[in-house]
């Protein structure tokens, strides 16, 4: 039988039932005296069951309407802790050192500049002393090389007033030695030049003398030749005079060559003297530059050594309270970057730092309201603290348990919580759970979201 036929039969039965006369209403006690069958068929049903069924239907309709109209908050939950707005100050050494003094204890209030811990400064102090001495010596060296470039080096030597006397005396003696050495070298060159000049003068005088003798002999030779032509003078004597004349000419030629050699030697000696002076000047300039470089290098190294020595005395960077003191032994050894203690700044405002999960970061922005639950005080009994997102990091950090998370700073409306009528001040380091309101949605969307997720993921498996 088809559905259409079933509907026709049901409609026909309903019409027939409507046509039948309604049974006469009886009083309630009359049904008790009827036969059992008639009592069951004619007694009207109780109205309470029908009312209960109608009530359930009404509740379902109201709930459905509320789920469509009503809206609920979307919350992103993030764990974190309370921090000081200006951050706690971690005190750390810069190198391995021995502890020689501990001047604070946990909970102690300190002012900016107060000494917290003293470390053994022997190594750093030795570096400062060594570099100071090297710097002083290099500065004296600069004064010596500058003086050596002057016309009167010894009188021009003027080191710094605060230069150590033994460095000054040592440099003065060395300067005098250099001056004496250079003067001796110049005297040697000048002596050679004087000898060359004397030889040149002597040779030139000899040339003049020999030239006069040669002139006389040439005149005699000319006269004797005329006499020999007239057979008035012995030819042999004339030849002897001619030979002497030729020999004298040859000697004059040698002397003239010697003059040229002596003049060239004098020029060479003068050039050597100039070259020697230029070489000394070049060496002085190079040594002066080297000394100036050493001064610059030692100055920078000394600054670093002084700073390193200063950091051997650990002082409070701000006014605050000492916490988490990790070292308690005089003579103990600390390592570089080891946390020795932290200082919580005085009157610093508390903030909450929450670690927003990757799945929520796309919906968390500055300005969103936050409800902060302090783990130390159950929120069901002591309530929560309102806050506002102040800043959200755009760069993730690695967390051991949570993976990649985004730190967010939350500004709190208050930093106290009411416990049994007493205001208890919260402290940095308390763990929290931050519930960030990222928006709202209809209740029906929340109820149907599992179905929507199932629908989007179903029937796609391999």
mmCIF file of C-alpha atoms in Angstrom, residues 12-188:
data_model
loop_
_atom_site.group_PDB
_atom_site.id
_atom_site.type_symbol
_atom_site.label_atom_id
_atom_site.label_comp_id
_atom_site.label_asym_id
_atom_site.label_seq_id
_atom_site.Cartn_x
_atom_site.Cartn_y
_atom_site.Cartn_z
ATOM 1 C CA UNK A 12 -11.547 8.659 6.127
ATOM 2 C CA UNK A 13 -11.200 7.292 9.657
ATOM 3 C CA UNK A 14 -10.829 10.798 11.057
ATOM 4 C CA UNK A 15 -13.941 12.017 9.229
ATOM 5 C CA UNK A 16 -15.936 9.021 10.425
ATOM 6 C CA UNK A 17 -14.785 9.681 13.985
ATOM 7 C CA UNK A 18 -15.939 13.304 13.691
ATOM 8 C CA UNK A 19 -19.375 12.168 12.554
ATOM 9 C CA UNK A 20 -19.874 9.878 15.508
ATOM 10 C CA UNK A 21 -21.810 11.450 18.385
ATOM 11 C CA UNK A 22 -19.723 12.440 21.339
ATOM 12 C CA UNK A 23 -20.311 10.273 24.382
ATOM 13 C CA UNK A 24 -22.218 11.824 27.221
ATOM 14 C CA UNK A 25 -19.970 13.339 29.821
ATOM 15 C CA UNK A 26 -20.112 11.516 33.091
ATOM 16 C CA UNK A 27 -19.115 12.492 36.534
ATOM 17 C CA UNK A 28 -15.816 11.199 37.774
ATOM 18 C CA UNK A 29 -17.300 8.618 40.217
ATOM 19 C CA UNK A 30 -19.603 7.205 37.544
ATOM 20 C CA UNK A 31 -16.648 5.792 35.582
ATOM 21 C CA UNK A 32 -15.790 3.595 38.535
ATOM 22 C CA UNK A 33 -19.078 1.624 38.143
ATOM 23 C CA UNK A 34 -18.658 0.958 34.425
ATOM 24 C CA UNK A 35 -17.302 -2.275 33.074
ATOM 25 C CA UNK A 36 -13.559 -2.322 32.807
ATOM 26 C CA UNK A 37 -13.519 -1.985 29.026
ATOM 27 C CA UNK A 38 -15.897 0.967 28.993
ATOM 28 C CA UNK A 39 -14.084 2.614 31.900
ATOM 29 C CA UNK A 40 -10.825 2.561 29.957
ATOM 30 C CA UNK A 41 -12.316 3.709 26.661
ATOM 31 C CA UNK A 42 -14.674 6.358 27.981
ATOM 32 C CA UNK A 43 -12.669 7.892 30.840
ATOM 33 C CA UNK A 44 -10.998 11.087 29.438
ATOM 34 C CA UNK A 45 -7.178 11.211 29.581
ATOM 35 C CA UNK A 46 -5.547 13.129 32.455
ATOM 36 C CA UNK A 47 -4.618 16.750 31.523
ATOM 37 C CA UNK A 48 -1.296 16.630 33.417
ATOM 38 C CA UNK A 49 0.466 14.404 30.918
ATOM 39 C CA UNK A 50 -0.666 16.550 28.048
ATOM 40 C CA UNK A 51 0.467 19.689 29.900
ATOM 41 C CA UNK A 52 3.863 18.090 30.612
ATOM 42 C CA UNK A 53 4.308 17.197 26.945
ATOM 43 C CA UNK A 54 3.319 20.689 25.856
ATOM 44 C CA UNK A 55 5.748 22.158 28.423
ATOM 45 C CA UNK A 56 8.616 20.092 27.036
ATOM 46 C CA UNK A 57 7.769 21.220 23.512
ATOM 47 C CA UNK A 58 7.644 24.839 24.644
ATOM 48 C CA UNK A 59 11.035 24.512 26.359
ATOM 49 C CA UNK A 60 12.537 23.026 23.215
ATOM 50 C CA UNK A 61 11.150 25.867 21.114
ATOM 51 C CA UNK A 62 12.369 28.493 23.591
ATOM 52 C CA UNK A 63 15.840 26.873 23.763
ATOM 53 C CA UNK A 64 16.040 26.769 19.981
ATOM 54 C CA UNK A 65 14.990 30.408 19.732
ATOM 55 C CA UNK A 66 17.532 31.407 22.391
ATOM 56 C CA UNK A 67 20.288 29.481 20.603
ATOM 57 C CA UNK A 68 19.522 31.442 17.452
ATOM 58 C CA UNK A 69 19.135 34.845 19.089
ATOM 59 C CA UNK A 70 21.488 34.561 22.078
ATOM 60 C CA UNK A 71 25.239 35.118 21.787
ATOM 61 C CA UNK A 72 28.170 33.869 23.893
ATOM 62 C CA UNK A 73 31.769 35.102 24.215
ATOM 63 C CA UNK A 74 34.635 33.466 22.338
ATOM 64 C CA UNK A 75 37.478 32.954 24.784
ATOM 65 C CA UNK A 76 41.162 32.247 24.039
ATOM 66 C CA UNK A 77 42.814 30.764 27.091
ATOM 67 C CA UNK A 78 46.523 31.385 27.713
ATOM 68 C CA UNK A 79 48.792 30.530 30.615
ATOM 69 C CA UNK A 80 51.452 32.865 31.930
ATOM 70 C CA UNK A 81 52.733 34.669 34.978
ATOM 71 C CA UNK A 82 52.766 38.042 36.681
ATOM 72 C CA UNK A 83 55.754 40.246 35.915
ATOM 73 C CA UNK A 84 56.921 43.699 36.910
ATOM 74 C CA UNK A 85 56.131 46.300 34.269
ATOM 75 C CA UNK A 86 59.736 47.538 34.301
ATOM 76 C CA UNK A 87 61.017 43.949 34.455
ATOM 77 C CA UNK A 88 62.999 42.444 37.285
ATOM 78 C CA UNK A 89 66.726 43.151 37.162
ATOM 79 C CA UNK A 90 68.900 40.050 36.939
ATOM 80 C CA UNK A 91 72.363 40.409 38.498
ATOM 81 C CA UNK A 92 75.056 38.361 36.711
ATOM 82 C CA UNK A 93 78.880 38.301 36.600
ATOM 83 C CA UNK A 94 80.683 38.767 33.298
ATOM 84 C CA UNK A 95 83.389 36.174 33.943
ATOM 85 C CA UNK A 96 84.432 33.378 36.258
ATOM 86 C CA UNK A 97 85.459 34.862 39.596
ATOM 87 C CA UNK A 98 85.756 34.170 43.308
ATOM 88 C CA UNK A 99 83.181 35.639 45.690
ATOM 89 C CA UNK A 100 84.840 37.740 48.409
ATOM 90 C CA UNK A 101 81.791 39.547 49.797
ATOM 91 C CA UNK A 102 78.003 39.118 50.037
ATOM 92 C CA UNK A 103 76.291 42.246 51.368
ATOM 93 C CA UNK A 104 72.585 41.427 50.948
ATOM 94 C CA UNK A 105 70.056 38.750 51.777
ATOM 95 C CA UNK A 106 66.691 37.657 50.405
ATOM 96 C CA UNK A 107 63.928 40.195 50.965
ATOM 97 C CA UNK A 108 66.326 43.058 51.751
ATOM 98 C CA UNK A 109 65.487 46.473 50.317
ATOM 99 C CA UNK A 110 68.383 48.131 48.482
ATOM 100 C CA UNK A 111 68.878 51.501 46.844
ATOM 101 C CA UNK A 112 70.414 52.158 43.462
ATOM 102 C CA UNK A 113 74.217 51.915 43.705
ATOM 103 C CA UNK A 114 74.291 49.775 46.870
ATOM 104 C CA UNK A 115 76.956 47.050 46.789
ATOM 105 C CA UNK A 116 75.376 43.609 46.442
ATOM 106 C CA UNK A 117 78.231 41.161 45.848
ATOM 107 C CA UNK A 118 81.994 41.653 45.584
ATOM 108 C CA UNK A 119 84.111 39.438 43.355
ATOM 109 C CA UNK A 120 87.870 39.001 43.460
ATOM 110 C CA UNK A 121 89.277 41.831 41.286
ATOM 111 C CA UNK A 122 92.886 40.565 41.166
ATOM 112 C CA UNK A 123 92.952 39.675 37.468
ATOM 113 C CA UNK A 124 91.074 42.765 36.314
ATOM 114 C CA UNK A 125 93.099 45.064 38.591
ATOM 115 C CA UNK A 126 96.342 43.584 37.249
ATOM 116 C CA UNK A 127 95.156 44.254 33.689
ATOM 117 C CA UNK A 128 94.349 47.862 34.580
ATOM 118 C CA UNK A 129 97.794 48.356 36.159
ATOM 119 C CA UNK A 130 99.616 46.720 33.243
ATOM 120 C CA UNK A 131 97.751 48.708 30.608
ATOM 121 C CA UNK A 132 98.189 51.939 32.583
ATOM 122 C CA UNK A 133 101.961 51.423 32.649
ATOM 123 C CA UNK A 134 102.055 50.524 28.956
ATOM 124 C CA UNK A 135 99.983 53.604 28.144
ATOM 125 C CA UNK A 136 102.263 55.888 30.170
ATOM 126 C CA UNK A 137 105.372 54.427 28.548
ATOM 127 C CA UNK A 138 103.840 54.802 25.066
ATOM 128 C CA UNK A 139 102.993 58.462 25.763
ATOM 129 C CA UNK A 140 106.573 59.112 26.913
ATOM 130 C CA UNK A 141 107.702 57.355 23.740
ATOM 131 C CA UNK A 142 105.579 59.762 21.681
ATOM 132 C CA UNK A 143 107.208 62.733 23.407
ATOM 133 C CA UNK A 144 110.660 61.256 22.684
ATOM 134 C CA UNK A 145 109.997 60.709 18.988
ATOM 135 C CA UNK A 146 108.410 64.148 18.644
ATOM 136 C CA UNK A 147 111.467 65.736 20.281
ATOM 137 C CA UNK A 148 113.801 63.765 18.039
ATOM 138 C CA UNK A 149 112.230 65.464 15.021
ATOM 139 C CA UNK A 150 113.064 68.925 16.380
ATOM 140 C CA UNK A 151 116.249 70.941 15.862
ATOM 141 C CA UNK A 152 117.267 70.607 19.501
ATOM 142 C CA UNK A 153 115.839 67.229 20.605
ATOM 143 C CA UNK A 154 117.048 67.177 24.218
ATOM 144 C CA UNK A 155 115.621 70.607 25.038
ATOM 145 C CA UNK A 156 112.412 69.844 23.091
ATOM 146 C CA UNK A 157 111.682 66.663 25.076
ATOM 147 C CA UNK A 158 108.585 67.507 27.155
ATOM 148 C CA UNK A 159 106.679 64.454 28.469
ATOM 149 C CA UNK A 160 103.360 64.706 30.324
ATOM 150 C CA UNK A 161 103.543 66.116 33.839
ATOM 151 C CA UNK A 162 102.075 62.982 35.437
ATOM 152 C CA UNK A 163 104.429 60.630 33.586
ATOM 153 C CA UNK A 164 106.417 58.306 35.905
ATOM 154 C CA UNK A 165 109.884 59.727 36.565
ATOM 155 C CA UNK A 166 111.718 56.483 35.828
ATOM 156 C CA UNK A 167 110.045 56.315 32.394
ATOM 157 C CA UNK A 168 111.023 59.941 31.752
ATOM 158 C CA UNK A 169 114.653 59.367 32.762
ATOM 159 C CA UNK A 170 114.860 56.211 30.689
ATOM 160 C CA UNK A 171 113.426 58.004 27.656
ATOM 161 C CA UNK A 172 115.721 61.017 28.186
ATOM 162 C CA UNK A 173 118.813 58.786 28.308
ATOM 163 C CA UNK A 174 117.668 56.933 25.209
ATOM 164 C CA UNK A 175 117.000 60.240 23.451
ATOM 165 C CA UNK A 176 120.452 61.550 24.368
ATOM 166 C CA UNK A 177 121.987 58.310 23.116
ATOM 167 C CA UNK A 178 120.132 58.625 19.812
ATOM 168 C CA UNK A 179 121.162 62.272 19.460
ATOM 169 C CA UNK A 180 124.811 61.431 20.200
ATOM 170 C CA UNK A 181 124.729 58.553 17.749
ATOM 171 C CA UNK A 182 123.286 60.713 15.005
ATOM 172 C CA UNK A 183 125.654 63.575 15.683
ATOM 173 C CA UNK A 184 128.573 61.137 15.526
ATOM 174 C CA UNK A 185 127.306 59.776 12.225
ATOM 175 C CA UNK A 186 126.963 63.289 10.813
ATOM 176 C CA UNK A 187 130.413 64.219 12.105
ATOM 177 C CA UNK A 188 131.862 61.207 10.316
#
